């Protein structure tokens, strides 16, 4: 067994939540014991991934009007909604205990979380690299980063996901995009309540602790930050404010990732006008555009396989010319930039 520290913060502010794991990770020596932080934020906020732009991803005017804080976390991934209905946890692996790569970190940590939920009656499975799904819907996302010489994994148990509220703060190029985003969130996301699990916070904490002990061979002791670690936490808190000047950059250039393999995308595309695309898994859910003569053909594509040959055949059978078919295919490929999806 290996000694490990369990630091329960209880309720904390958004800044303290993210500064704590950042500062603790920065402070650890190579041979320090692993740390798990367990906390519940006391204020709803939006957490941006390390590579995201606040102005590019969010409707900052809506955030200001509603008093929603925005934090730029050091962990990767997309924009997430965090509130008091979530139990957040962060695993800090000092160098001697860290997996070799982030892919190994995600695999080990998400499998441990799945093992924690199983005895509570909830069967979940990994989907993609960073998600856990319940059935056909995402129930947990995660993020990771290397901070100084430590590797950090973060996620949360989501009791209730307010999809309408979250969508209100996402920067959208059109009202139609906003409607599709809300529909995609309803179709692609779930939470513990909707999955039928109403476990208390202490039950989730106990289940996670037991699963981590079994998977990693850790022996936990309750602990708190040292004086030196508090200094690092204070320093980290000064660096969490996002840059509000970059209005162009998005993690997904033409839209947003809802869950593994599911995206809502929209943009002006050369020779196509404006296109809006919703894809899920290996299928095209919906496609619309500003070119009136193509609209009937686009309606036939609902549910079509997201493949060059399938799309070409449907559009040709709908009466589109070969030139227009190639234009649409090129437009779809443009919107898919940054998603990792290939036609």
Short mmCIF file of C-alpha atoms in Angstrom, two decimals:
data_model
loop_
_atom_site.label_atom_id
_atom_site.label_comp_id
_atom_site.label_asym_id
_atom_site.label_seq_id
_atom_site.Cartn_x
_atom_site.Cartn_y
_atom_site.Cartn_z
CA UNK A 1 0.00 0.00 0.00
CA UNK A 2 1.10 3.56 -0.73
CA UNK A 3 0.25 6.49 1.52
CA UNK A 4 -2.01 9.11 -0.09
CA UNK A 5 -3.63 12.34 1.12
CA UNK A 6 -7.38 12.98 1.04
CA UNK A 7 -8.13 16.70 1.26
CA UNK A 8 -11.82 17.52 1.72
CA UNK A 9 -12.45 21.22 1.11
CA UNK A 10 -16.21 21.21 1.70
CA UNK A 11 -17.95 24.21 0.16
CA UNK A 12 -15.57 26.65 -1.54
CA UNK A 13 -15.55 29.52 -4.01
CA UNK A 14 -14.85 28.91 -7.72
CA UNK A 15 -11.44 30.59 -7.40
CA UNK A 16 -10.49 28.51 -4.34
CA UNK A 17 -11.67 25.30 -6.01
CA UNK A 18 -9.40 25.65 -9.03
CA UNK A 19 -6.53 27.37 -7.25
CA UNK A 20 -6.29 24.55 -4.69
CA UNK A 21 -5.54 21.70 -7.08
CA UNK A 22 -3.35 23.96 -9.21
CA UNK A 23 -1.26 25.16 -6.28
CA UNK A 24 -1.01 21.73 -4.68
CA UNK A 25 0.14 20.15 -7.94
CA UNK A 26 2.75 22.86 -8.39
CA UNK A 27 4.07 22.35 -4.85
CA UNK A 28 4.65 18.58 -4.91
CA UNK A 29 8.10 17.01 -4.80
CA UNK A 30 8.75 14.08 -7.13
CA UNK A 31 8.46 11.56 -4.26
CA UNK A 32 5.45 13.13 -2.53
CA UNK A 33 2.32 11.03 -1.82
CA UNK A 34 -0.59 11.27 -4.27
CA UNK A 35 -3.41 13.65 -3.35
CA UNK A 36 -7.17 13.56 -3.89
CA UNK A 37 -9.15 16.79 -3.43
CA UNK A 38 -12.88 16.48 -2.74
CA UNK A 39 -15.01 19.65 -2.88
CA UNK A 40 -18.35 21.25 -3.69
CA UNK A 41 -18.32 24.76 -5.18
CA UNK A 42 -20.59 27.21 -3.41
CA UNK A 43 -21.22 29.41 -6.48
CA UNK A 44 -22.30 28.44 -10.03
CA UNK A 45 -19.59 29.24 -12.55
CA UNK A 46 -18.26 28.44 -16.00
CA UNK A 47 -14.91 26.71 -16.23
CA UNK A 48 -12.96 27.20 -19.47
CA UNK A 49 -10.40 24.68 -20.66
CA UNK A 50 -6.76 25.73 -20.69
CA UNK A 51 -6.70 26.29 -24.46
CA UNK A 52 -10.00 28.12 -24.76
CA UNK A 53 -10.83 31.79 -25.28
CA UNK A 54 -13.53 33.25 -23.03
CA UNK A 55 -14.73 35.75 -25.63
CA UNK A 56 -14.58 33.12 -28.36
CA UNK A 57 -16.59 30.50 -26.46
CA UNK A 58 -18.96 32.46 -24.20
CA UNK A 59 -21.63 35.15 -24.30
CA UNK A 60 -19.79 37.33 -21.80
CA UNK A 61 -22.61 39.88 -21.72
CA UNK A 62 -25.02 37.20 -20.48
CA UNK A 63 -22.45 36.04 -17.93
CA UNK A 64 -22.06 39.58 -16.58
CA UNK A 65 -25.82 40.22 -16.47
CA UNK A 66 -26.45 37.06 -14.48
CA UNK A 67 -23.34 37.36 -12.29
CA UNK A 68 -21.82 34.08 -13.51
CA UNK A 69 -18.06 33.96 -12.80
CA UNK A 70 -15.73 32.63 -15.50
CA UNK A 71 -12.59 30.72 -14.51
CA UNK A 72 -9.75 29.69 -16.84
CA UNK A 73 -8.65 26.35 -15.43
CA UNK A 74 -5.25 24.78 -16.19
CA UNK A 75 -6.87 21.47 -17.17
CA UNK A 76 -7.72 20.75 -20.79
CA UNK A 77 -11.09 20.04 -22.36
CA UNK A 78 -14.06 22.23 -23.16
CA UNK A 79 -16.31 24.64 -21.29
CA UNK A 80 -18.14 23.10 -18.33
CA UNK A 81 -20.83 24.27 -15.95
CA UNK A 82 -19.94 23.83 -12.27
CA UNK A 83 -22.33 24.38 -9.36
CA UNK A 84 -23.21 23.27 -5.84
CA UNK A 85 -25.06 20.25 -7.25
CA UNK A 86 -21.74 18.66 -8.15
CA UNK A 87 -19.16 16.81 -6.11
CA UNK A 88 -15.83 17.74 -7.69
CA UNK A 89 -12.67 15.70 -7.32
CA UNK A 90 -9.08 16.11 -8.49
CA UNK A 91 -6.36 13.49 -8.43
CA UNK A 92 -2.77 14.75 -8.19
CA UNK A 93 -0.06 12.28 -9.16
CA UNK A 94 3.48 13.38 -8.26
CA UNK A 95 6.15 12.32 -10.71
CA UNK A 96 6.93 8.92 -9.16
CA UNK A 97 3.24 7.88 -9.26
CA UNK A 98 2.14 9.52 -12.53
CA UNK A 99 1.05 7.48 -15.54
CA UNK A 100 3.33 7.73 -18.57
CA UNK A 101 0.84 9.65 -20.74
CA UNK A 102 -2.44 11.53 -20.35
CA UNK A 103 -4.22 8.76 -22.26
CA UNK A 104 -3.16 6.30 -19.54
CA UNK A 105 -4.26 8.78 -16.88
CA UNK A 106 -7.75 9.11 -18.35
CA UNK A 107 -8.10 5.34 -18.72
CA UNK A 108 -7.07 4.53 -15.16
CA UNK A 109 -9.03 7.32 -13.47
CA UNK A 110 -12.26 6.91 -15.44
CA UNK A 111 -12.20 3.15 -14.90
CA UNK A 112 -11.82 3.78 -11.16
CA UNK A 113 -14.84 6.12 -11.22
CA UNK A 114 -16.87 3.50 -13.08
CA UNK A 115 -15.86 0.98 -10.41
CA UNK A 116 -17.02 3.43 -7.71
CA UNK A 117 -20.47 3.88 -9.28
CA UNK A 118 -21.09 0.18 -9.92
CA UNK A 119 -21.76 -0.83 -6.28
CA UNK A 120 -24.12 2.16 -5.99
CA UNK A 121 -26.24 0.66 -8.77
CA UNK A 122 -25.09 2.73 -11.74
CA UNK A 123 -23.38 1.00 -14.65
CA UNK A 124 -21.39 3.38 -16.82
CA UNK A 125 -18.78 2.91 -19.54
CA UNK A 126 -15.99 4.90 -21.13
CA UNK A 127 -16.72 6.63 -24.43
CA UNK A 128 -13.90 8.31 -26.28
CA UNK A 129 -10.88 9.37 -24.25
CA UNK A 130 -12.35 11.68 -21.60
CA UNK A 131 -16.02 10.73 -21.05
CA UNK A 132 -18.13 8.29 -19.07
CA UNK A 133 -21.53 7.46 -20.53
CA UNK A 134 -24.69 6.01 -19.04
CA UNK A 135 -26.37 4.19 -21.91
CA UNK A 136 -26.23 6.51 -24.92
CA UNK A 137 -25.61 9.74 -23.00
CA UNK A 138 -22.60 11.40 -21.42
CA UNK A 139 -22.76 11.50 -17.63
CA UNK A 140 -19.22 12.67 -16.87
CA UNK A 141 -16.49 14.53 -18.70
CA UNK A 142 -12.95 15.02 -17.45
CA UNK A 143 -9.82 17.05 -17.98
CA UNK A 144 -6.13 16.69 -17.28
CA UNK A 145 -2.88 18.63 -17.27
CA UNK A 146 0.73 18.36 -16.27
CA UNK A 147 1.41 21.11 -13.70
CA UNK A 148 5.07 21.53 -12.85
CA UNK A 149 6.13 17.90 -12.32
CA UNK A 150 2.73 16.56 -11.26
CA UNK A 151 -0.05 15.10 -13.40
CA UNK A 152 -3.62 16.16 -12.54
CA UNK A 153 -6.99 14.59 -13.41
CA UNK A 154 -10.26 16.39 -12.67
CA UNK A 155 -13.97 15.56 -12.95
CA UNK A 156 -17.22 15.80 -11.00
CA UNK A 157 -20.28 13.76 -10.11
CA UNK A 158 -23.09 15.65 -11.79
CA UNK A 159 -26.37 15.35 -9.89
CA UNK A 160 -28.39 17.63 -12.14
CA UNK A 161 -27.27 19.22 -15.39
CA UNK A 162 -29.10 22.51 -16.19
CA UNK A 163 -28.80 22.25 -19.97
CA UNK A 164 -30.96 25.29 -20.73
CA UNK A 165 -29.00 27.47 -18.32
CA UNK A 166 -25.64 26.28 -19.61
CA UNK A 167 -26.64 26.91 -23.23
CA UNK A 168 -27.64 30.48 -22.33
CA UNK A 169 -24.00 31.41 -21.77
CA UNK A 170 -22.48 29.82 -24.87
CA UNK A 171 -21.56 32.17 -27.69
CA UNK A 172 -23.83 31.25 -30.60
CA UNK A 173 -23.65 32.56 -34.18
CA UNK A 174 -27.44 32.39 -34.63
CA UNK A 175 -30.70 31.61 -32.82
CA UNK A 176 -30.95 28.41 -34.80
CA UNK A 177 -27.55 27.30 -33.53
CA UNK A 178 -28.75 27.94 -29.97
CA UNK A 179 -31.88 25.82 -30.52
CA UNK A 180 -29.80 22.97 -31.97
CA UNK A 181 -27.31 23.21 -29.11
CA UNK A 182 -30.06 22.88 -26.51
CA UNK A 183 -31.52 19.91 -28.40
CA UNK A 184 -28.09 18.29 -28.65
CA UNK A 185 -27.48 18.77 -24.92
CA UNK A 186 -30.83 17.14 -24.12
CA UNK A 187 -30.05 14.25 -26.46
CA UNK A 188 -26.42 13.80 -25.49
CA UNK A 189 -26.19 14.57 -21.76
CA UNK A 190 -27.59 13.03 -18.60
CA UNK A 191 -26.92 13.22 -14.86
CA UNK A 192 -27.13 11.11 -11.73
CA UNK A 193 -30.73 12.07 -10.99
CA UNK A 194 -31.98 11.18 -14.46
CA UNK A 195 -29.97 7.96 -14.32
CA UNK A 196 -31.80 7.06 -11.12
CA UNK A 197 -28.96 7.53 -8.61
CA UNK A 198 -29.70 9.82 -5.66
CA UNK A 199 -26.65 9.04 -3.55
CA UNK A 200 -25.63 11.39 -0.75
CA UNK A 201 -22.36 13.26 -0.98
CA UNK A 202 -20.74 11.11 1.70
CA UNK A 203 -21.77 7.92 -0.12
CA UNK A 204 -20.14 9.12 -3.33
CA UNK A 205 -17.03 10.15 -1.42
CA UNK A 206 -16.76 6.77 0.30
CA UNK A 207 -17.32 4.87 -2.97
CA UNK A 208 -14.67 6.88 -4.82
CA UNK A 209 -12.16 6.53 -2.00
CA UNK A 210 -12.64 2.76 -1.90
CA UNK A 211 -12.32 2.40 -5.69
CA UNK A 212 -9.13 4.47 -5.79
CA UNK A 213 -7.61 2.45 -2.95
CA UNK A 214 -8.33 -0.77 -4.79
CA UNK A 215 -7.14 0.39 -8.22
CA UNK A 216 -3.99 2.27 -7.22
CA UNK A 217 -3.10 0.57 -3.94
CA UNK A 218 -3.40 3.78 -1.97
CA UNK A 219 -4.00 4.14 1.78
CA UNK A 220 -5.66 7.49 2.47
CA UNK A 221 -5.21 9.80 5.43
CA UNK A 222 -7.32 12.92 5.91
CA UNK A 223 -5.17 15.99 5.50
CA UNK A 224 -5.02 19.69 4.62
CA UNK A 225 -2.58 21.93 2.76
CA UNK A 226 0.68 22.88 4.49
CA UNK A 227 1.79 26.50 4.91
CA UNK A 228 4.07 26.20 1.88
CA UNK A 229 1.24 24.71 -0.16
CA UNK A 230 -1.09 27.55 0.87
CA UNK A 231 1.42 29.98 -0.63
CA UNK A 232 1.36 28.11 -3.93
CA UNK A 233 -2.45 28.03 -3.85
CA UNK A 234 -2.56 31.81 -3.36
CA UNK A 235 -0.18 32.30 -6.30
CA UNK A 236 -2.32 30.03 -8.50
CA UNK A 237 -5.46 32.01 -7.66
CA UNK A 238 -3.94 35.11 -9.23
CA UNK A 239 -3.66 33.35 -12.61
CA UNK A 240 -7.17 31.97 -13.09
CA UNK A 241 -8.81 35.02 -14.66
CA UNK A 242 -9.39 34.47 -18.39
CA UNK A 243 -8.09 36.69 -21.19
CA UNK A 244 -11.17 38.53 -22.47
CA UNK A 245 -9.52 40.03 -25.56
CA UNK A 246 -9.36 37.02 -27.91
CA UNK A 247 -12.73 36.89 -29.70
CA UNK A 248 -11.79 34.60 -32.60
CA UNK A 249 -10.26 31.45 -31.14
CA UNK A 250 -12.49 28.48 -30.26
CA UNK A 251 -11.46 25.00 -29.17
CA UNK A 252 -13.68 23.68 -32.00
CA UNK A 253 -13.30 26.39 -34.70
CA UNK A 254 -16.90 26.29 -35.99
CA UNK A 255 -18.89 25.31 -32.90
CA UNK A 256 -18.97 23.22 -29.77
CA UNK A 257 -18.39 19.64 -28.68
CA UNK A 258 -21.39 18.34 -26.73
CA UNK A 259 -20.04 14.86 -25.97
CA UNK A 260 -17.70 12.31 -27.53
CA UNK A 261 -18.48 12.35 -31.26
CA UNK A 262 -21.32 14.90 -31.01
CA UNK A 263 -20.91 18.47 -32.31
CA UNK A 264 -23.05 21.43 -33.34
CA UNK A 265 -21.26 23.54 -35.98
CA UNK A 266 -22.04 26.61 -38.06
CA UNK A 267 -20.13 28.97 -40.32
CA UNK A 268 -19.74 30.81 -43.60
CA UNK A 269 -18.19 28.43 -46.10
CA UNK A 270 -16.73 29.38 -49.47
CA UNK A 271 -19.10 28.51 -52.37
CA UNK A 272 -21.75 27.27 -49.89
CA UNK A 273 -22.96 30.32 -48.03
CA UNK A 274 -23.75 29.61 -44.39
CA UNK A 275 -24.09 26.00 -43.22
CA UNK A 276 -25.21 24.59 -39.87
CA UNK A 277 -24.37 20.98 -39.04
CA UNK A 278 -25.25 18.64 -36.16
CA UNK A 279 -23.39 15.33 -36.08
CA UNK A 280 -23.64 12.52 -33.55
CA UNK A 281 -21.48 9.43 -33.65
CA UNK A 282 -21.13 8.36 -37.26
CA UNK A 283 -24.32 10.03 -38.46
CA UNK A 284 -25.45 13.43 -39.62
CA UNK A 285 -28.40 14.51 -37.49
CA UNK A 286 -29.30 17.69 -39.37
CA UNK A 287 -27.89 20.02 -42.03
CA UNK A 288 -29.28 23.37 -43.15
CA UNK A 289 -27.93 26.21 -45.24
CA UNK A 290 -28.75 29.59 -46.71
CA UNK A 291 -28.85 28.31 -50.30
CA UNK A 292 -32.58 27.85 -50.97
CA UNK A 293 -32.18 25.46 -53.89
CA UNK A 294 -30.36 22.95 -51.68
CA UNK A 295 -32.82 22.83 -48.80
CA UNK A 296 -34.95 19.95 -50.04
CA UNK A 297 -31.81 17.87 -50.60
CA UNK A 298 -30.50 18.72 -47.14
CA UNK A 299 -33.72 17.50 -45.53
CA UNK A 300 -33.12 14.05 -47.04
CA UNK A 301 -29.79 13.82 -45.25
CA UNK A 302 -31.21 13.61 -41.71
CA UNK A 303 -29.79 10.45 -40.11
CA UNK A 304 -27.44 9.71 -43.03
CA UNK A 305 -24.07 8.04 -42.40
CA UNK A 306 -21.34 10.63 -42.08
CA UNK A 307 -19.40 9.32 -45.08
CA UNK A 308 -18.38 10.87 -48.38
CA UNK A 309 -20.04 8.19 -50.53
CA UNK A 310 -23.35 8.19 -48.61
CA UNK A 311 -23.72 11.95 -48.66
CA UNK A 312 -22.79 12.15 -52.34
CA UNK A 313 -25.40 9.54 -53.24
CA UNK A 314 -28.21 11.23 -51.28
CA UNK A 315 -27.49 14.66 -52.73
CA UNK A 316 -27.21 13.33 -56.29
CA UNK A 317 -30.50 11.42 -55.95
CA UNK A 318 -32.09 14.66 -54.73
CA UNK A 319 -31.14 16.30 -58.04
CA UNK A 320 -28.05 18.26 -57.09
CA UNK A 321 -25.42 18.77 -59.77
CA UNK A 322 -22.00 17.12 -59.32
CA UNK A 323 -20.46 20.57 -58.85
CA UNK A 324 -22.91 21.46 -56.08
CA UNK A 325 -22.38 18.08 -54.42
CA UNK A 326 -18.65 18.76 -54.28
CA UNK A 327 -19.29 22.20 -52.85
CA UNK A 328 -21.43 20.80 -50.06
CA UNK A 329 -18.93 18.05 -49.25
CA UNK A 330 -16.15 20.64 -49.06
CA UNK A 331 -18.33 22.80 -46.84
CA UNK A 332 -19.03 19.93 -44.44
CA UNK A 333 -15.34 19.09 -44.29
CA UNK A 334 -14.57 22.72 -43.45
CA UNK A 335 -17.05 22.75 -40.56
CA UNK A 336 -15.61 19.50 -39.22
CA UNK A 337 -12.19 21.06 -38.70
CA UNK A 338 -10.98 20.52 -35.16
CA UNK A 339 -13.45 17.71 -34.41
CA UNK A 340 -11.26 14.82 -35.49
CA UNK A 341 -14.09 13.53 -37.70
CA UNK A 342 -13.23 12.58 -41.27
CA UNK A 343 -15.70 12.09 -44.12
#
